[in-house]
C-alpha positions as a printed NumPy array, in Angstrom:
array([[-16.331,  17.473,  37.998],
       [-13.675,  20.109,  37.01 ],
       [-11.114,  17.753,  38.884],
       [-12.429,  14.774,  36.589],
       [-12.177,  17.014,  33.225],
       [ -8.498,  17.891,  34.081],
       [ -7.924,  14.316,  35.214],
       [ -9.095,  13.005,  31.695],
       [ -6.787,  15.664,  29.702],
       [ -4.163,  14.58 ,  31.607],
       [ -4.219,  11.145,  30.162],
       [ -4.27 ,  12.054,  26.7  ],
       [ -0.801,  14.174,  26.193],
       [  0.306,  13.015,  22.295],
       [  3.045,  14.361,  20.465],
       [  4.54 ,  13.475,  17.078],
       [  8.584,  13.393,  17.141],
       [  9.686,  14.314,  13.32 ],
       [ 13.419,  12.425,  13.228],
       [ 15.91 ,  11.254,  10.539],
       [ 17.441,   7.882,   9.987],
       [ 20.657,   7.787,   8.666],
       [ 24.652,   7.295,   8.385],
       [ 25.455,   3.71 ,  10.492],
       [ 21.255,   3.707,  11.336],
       [ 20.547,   2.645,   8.2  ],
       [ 21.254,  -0.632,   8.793],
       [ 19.263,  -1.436,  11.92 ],
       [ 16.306,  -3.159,  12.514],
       [ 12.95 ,  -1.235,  13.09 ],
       [ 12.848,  -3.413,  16.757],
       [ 16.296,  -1.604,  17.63 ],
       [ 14.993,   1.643,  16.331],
       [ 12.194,   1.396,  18.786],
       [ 14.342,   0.444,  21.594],
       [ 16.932,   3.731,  20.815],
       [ 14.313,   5.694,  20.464],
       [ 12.273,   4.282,  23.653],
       [ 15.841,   4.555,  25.904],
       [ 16.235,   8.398,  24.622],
       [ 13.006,   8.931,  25.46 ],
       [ 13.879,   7.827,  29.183],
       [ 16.836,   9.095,  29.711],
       [ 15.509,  12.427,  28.477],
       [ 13.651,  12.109,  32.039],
       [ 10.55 ,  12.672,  30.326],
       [  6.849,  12.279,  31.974],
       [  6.451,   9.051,  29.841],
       [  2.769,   7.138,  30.253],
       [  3.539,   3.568,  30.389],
       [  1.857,   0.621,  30.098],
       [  0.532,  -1.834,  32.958],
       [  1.931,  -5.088,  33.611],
       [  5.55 ,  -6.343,  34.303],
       [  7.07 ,  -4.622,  32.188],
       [  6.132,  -1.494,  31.558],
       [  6.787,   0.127,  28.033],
       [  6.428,   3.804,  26.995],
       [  2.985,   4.104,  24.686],
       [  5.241,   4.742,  21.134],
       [  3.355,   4.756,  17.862],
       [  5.463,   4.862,  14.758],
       [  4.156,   5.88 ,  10.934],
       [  5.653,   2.832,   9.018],
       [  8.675,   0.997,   9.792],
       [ 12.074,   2.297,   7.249],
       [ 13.584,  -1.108,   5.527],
       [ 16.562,  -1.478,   7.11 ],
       [ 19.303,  -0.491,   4.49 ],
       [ 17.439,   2.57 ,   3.84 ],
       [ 17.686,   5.948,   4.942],
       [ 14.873,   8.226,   6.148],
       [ 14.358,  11.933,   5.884],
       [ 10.828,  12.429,   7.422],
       [ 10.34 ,   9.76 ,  10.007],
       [  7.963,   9.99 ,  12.248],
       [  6.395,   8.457,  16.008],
       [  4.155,   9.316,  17.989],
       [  4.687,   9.478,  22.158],
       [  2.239,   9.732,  25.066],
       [  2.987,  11.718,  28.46 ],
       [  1.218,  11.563,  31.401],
       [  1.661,  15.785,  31.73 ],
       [  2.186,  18.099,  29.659],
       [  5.488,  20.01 ,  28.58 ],
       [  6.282,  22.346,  25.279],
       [  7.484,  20.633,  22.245],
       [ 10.827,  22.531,  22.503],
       [ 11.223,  21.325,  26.043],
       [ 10.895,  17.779,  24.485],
       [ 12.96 ,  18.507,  21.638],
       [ 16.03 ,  19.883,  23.456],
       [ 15.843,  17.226,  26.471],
       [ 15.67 ,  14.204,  24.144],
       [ 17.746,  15.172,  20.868],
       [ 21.335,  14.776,  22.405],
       [ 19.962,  11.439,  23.591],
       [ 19.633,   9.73 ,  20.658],
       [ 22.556,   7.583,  19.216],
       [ 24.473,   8.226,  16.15 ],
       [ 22.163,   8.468,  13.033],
       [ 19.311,   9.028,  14.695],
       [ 18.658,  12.873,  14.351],
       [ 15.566,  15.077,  16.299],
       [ 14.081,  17.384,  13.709],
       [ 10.753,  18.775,  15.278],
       [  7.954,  17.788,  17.822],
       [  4.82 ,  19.047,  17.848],
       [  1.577,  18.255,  19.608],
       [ -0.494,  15.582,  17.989],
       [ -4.539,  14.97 ,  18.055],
       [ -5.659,  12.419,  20.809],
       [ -8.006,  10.769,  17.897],
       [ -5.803,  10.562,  15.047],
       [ -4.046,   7.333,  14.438],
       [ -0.851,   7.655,  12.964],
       [ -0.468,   4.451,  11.288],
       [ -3.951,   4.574,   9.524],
       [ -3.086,   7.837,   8.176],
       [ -0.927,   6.841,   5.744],
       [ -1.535,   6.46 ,   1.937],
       [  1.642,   7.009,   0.395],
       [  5.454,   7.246,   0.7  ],
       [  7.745,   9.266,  -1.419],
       [ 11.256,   8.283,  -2.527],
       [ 15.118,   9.294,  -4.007],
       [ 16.598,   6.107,  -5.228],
       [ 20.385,   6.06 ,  -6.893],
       [ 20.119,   2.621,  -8.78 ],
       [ 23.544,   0.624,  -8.748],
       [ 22.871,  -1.111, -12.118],
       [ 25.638,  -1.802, -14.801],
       [ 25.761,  -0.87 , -17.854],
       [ 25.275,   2.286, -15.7  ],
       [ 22.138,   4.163, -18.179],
       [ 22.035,   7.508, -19.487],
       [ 19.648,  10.298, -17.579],
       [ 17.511,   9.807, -21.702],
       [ 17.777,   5.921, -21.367],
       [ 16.479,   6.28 , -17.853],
       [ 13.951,   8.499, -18.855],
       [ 12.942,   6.32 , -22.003],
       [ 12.474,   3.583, -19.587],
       [ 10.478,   5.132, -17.073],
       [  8.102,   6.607, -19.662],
       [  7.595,   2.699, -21.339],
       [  6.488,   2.313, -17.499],
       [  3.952,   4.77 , -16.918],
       [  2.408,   3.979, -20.164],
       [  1.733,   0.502, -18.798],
       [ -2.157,   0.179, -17.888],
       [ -0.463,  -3.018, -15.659],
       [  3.268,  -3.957, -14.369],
       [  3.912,  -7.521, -12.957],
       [  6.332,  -8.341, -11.229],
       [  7.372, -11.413,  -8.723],
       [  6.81 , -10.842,  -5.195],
       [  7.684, -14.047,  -2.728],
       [  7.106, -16.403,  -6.044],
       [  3.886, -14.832,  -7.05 ],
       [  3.17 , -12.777,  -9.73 ],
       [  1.928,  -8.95 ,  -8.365],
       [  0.508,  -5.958, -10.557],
       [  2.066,  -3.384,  -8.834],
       [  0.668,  -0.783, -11.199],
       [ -2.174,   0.672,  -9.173],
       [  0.334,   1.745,  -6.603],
       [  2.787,   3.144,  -8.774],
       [  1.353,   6.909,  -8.464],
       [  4.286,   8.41 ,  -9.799],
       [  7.76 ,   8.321, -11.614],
       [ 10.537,  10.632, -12.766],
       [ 13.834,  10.566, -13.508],
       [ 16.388,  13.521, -12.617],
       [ 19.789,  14.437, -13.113],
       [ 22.169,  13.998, -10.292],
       [ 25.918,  15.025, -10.224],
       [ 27.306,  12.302, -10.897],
       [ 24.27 ,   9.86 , -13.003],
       [ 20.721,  10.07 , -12.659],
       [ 18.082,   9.159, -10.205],
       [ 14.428,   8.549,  -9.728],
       [ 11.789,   9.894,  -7.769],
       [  9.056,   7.846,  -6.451],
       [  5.623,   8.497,  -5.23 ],
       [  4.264,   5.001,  -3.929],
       [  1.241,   3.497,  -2.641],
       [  2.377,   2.897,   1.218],
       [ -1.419,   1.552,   2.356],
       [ -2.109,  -1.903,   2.967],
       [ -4.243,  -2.823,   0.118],
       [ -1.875,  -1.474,  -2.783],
       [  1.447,  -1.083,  -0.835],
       [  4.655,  -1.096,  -3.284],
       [  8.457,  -1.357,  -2.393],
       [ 10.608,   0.865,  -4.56 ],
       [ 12.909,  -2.214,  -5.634],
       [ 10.073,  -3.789,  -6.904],
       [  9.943,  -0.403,  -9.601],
       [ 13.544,  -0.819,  -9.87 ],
       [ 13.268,  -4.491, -10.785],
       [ 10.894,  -3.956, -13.51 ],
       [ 12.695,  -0.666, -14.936],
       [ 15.92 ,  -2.816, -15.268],
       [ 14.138,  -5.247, -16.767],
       [ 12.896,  -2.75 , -19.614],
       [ 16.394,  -0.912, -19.764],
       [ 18.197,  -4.405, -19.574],
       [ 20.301,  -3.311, -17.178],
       [ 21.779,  -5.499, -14.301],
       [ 22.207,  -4.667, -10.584],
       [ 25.751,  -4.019, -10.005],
       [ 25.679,  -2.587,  -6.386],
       [ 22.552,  -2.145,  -3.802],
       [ 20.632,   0.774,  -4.722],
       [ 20.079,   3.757,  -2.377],
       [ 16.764,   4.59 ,  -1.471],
       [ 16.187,   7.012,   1.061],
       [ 12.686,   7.639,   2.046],
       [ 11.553,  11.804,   1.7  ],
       [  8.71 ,  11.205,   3.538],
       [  4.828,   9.722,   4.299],
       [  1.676,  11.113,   3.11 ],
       [ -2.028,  11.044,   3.318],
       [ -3.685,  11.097,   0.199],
       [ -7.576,  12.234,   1.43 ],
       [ -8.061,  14.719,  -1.106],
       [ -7.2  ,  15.99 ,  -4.592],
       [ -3.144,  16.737,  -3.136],
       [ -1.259,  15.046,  -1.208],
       [ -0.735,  16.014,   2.504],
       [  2.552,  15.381,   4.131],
       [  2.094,  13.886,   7.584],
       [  5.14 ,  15.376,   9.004],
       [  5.541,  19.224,   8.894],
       [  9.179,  19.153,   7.755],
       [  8.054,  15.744,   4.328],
       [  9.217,  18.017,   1.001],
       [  6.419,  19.556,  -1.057],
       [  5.739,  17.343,  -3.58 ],
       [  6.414,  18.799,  -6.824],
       [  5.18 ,  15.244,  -9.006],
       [  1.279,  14.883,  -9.706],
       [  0.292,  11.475,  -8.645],
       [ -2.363,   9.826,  -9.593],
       [ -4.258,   7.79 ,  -7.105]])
């Protein structure tokens, strides 16, 4: 029996691998993202479980794909081993593994009954617009306050109108060095989920500003919303100084 119970633990070895996307990563697919991270993962020589079949795969979870064209700080997967080894082992055999843009930032054991995915709620965002007439930080602001007053906010998503409203949970505007950018807090579940170009596409539309460049967005990090705070699913997501309202 004993022999069974150990047997059974064995199978159930989770851990959640804390990374950031960015530089030349940016602009590759989630698929290829999966692969890197899968062929690190190997050649870190790591007890990997793997699936049955022909080919077998490593059992890799991930949080919510990144767009490509946008950077992540707080991404986050989860991996299953067939034995057991300290996160730091994990850490230092599979960070100088993974290619360029692709950095390790933490792994840490994860719970054998919590799925990743279905944890969460929310996303939270930087974005540097690239509109023209480039706005002021109090036109900005002006503009983002007209949104929030807004009991709805349509916009067109694949040719039909969406009120993406309800997941708009929050919105500021800050000051950067060089011209100002937002913050976004963002409905990320499936029911209310909301892109942040969809914001910026109604906010130029109030401002009457065009896009002159691509925007960058680079994603702080994912959150479950369960309570009256947010909770950051990854252990290294920024506090979250906005109140949201969801």
């Amino acid at each position: 029996q004993n022999l069974q119970v150990r047997h059974e633990a064995r199978r159930e070895m989770l851990y959640l691998i804390n990374y950031a996307q960015r530089g030349p990563a940016r602009f590759v697919s989630h698929l290829e993202v999966l692969r890197a991270l899968e062929r690190a993962l190997r050649r870190a020589d790591l007890p990997l479980k793997l699936s049955q079949g022909f080919n077998p795969r490593p059992y890799l979870s991930f949080a919510l794909p990144l767009p490509v064209g946008m950077s992540g700080r707080s991404e986050l997967a989860v991996v299953e081993l067939s034995d057991p080894l300290a996160p730091g082992e994990i850490a230092a055999r599979v960070a100088g593994e993974l290619p360029e843009g692709l950095v390790l930032k933490q792994v840490r054991p994860w719970p054998k009954d919590a799925n990743l995915p279905g944890l969460v709620d929310a996303a939270a965002y930087r974005v540097r617009p690239g509109w023209k007439p480039e706005p002021s930080f109090s036109e900005a602001n002006a503009a983002a306050a007209d949104l929030r007053s807004r009991p709805h906010l349509f916009v067109e998503v694949r040719g039909e109108k969406r009120d993406i409203r309800p997941g708009l949970l929050e919105l500021r505007v800050r000051q950067g060095r060089e011209a100002p950018y937002l913050l976004l807090f963002l409905s990320a579940g499936s029911r209310r989920y909301v892109r942040p170009e969809w914001v910026l596409s109604a906010l130029s539309e109030l401002g009457g500003w065009q896009e002159d460049r691509p925007a960058r967005v680079e994603r702080l990090g994912l959150f479950a919303c369960r309570g009256r705070r947010p909770v950051p699913l990854g252990a290294l997501a920024p506090t979250l100084s906005l109140r949201p309202r969801y």
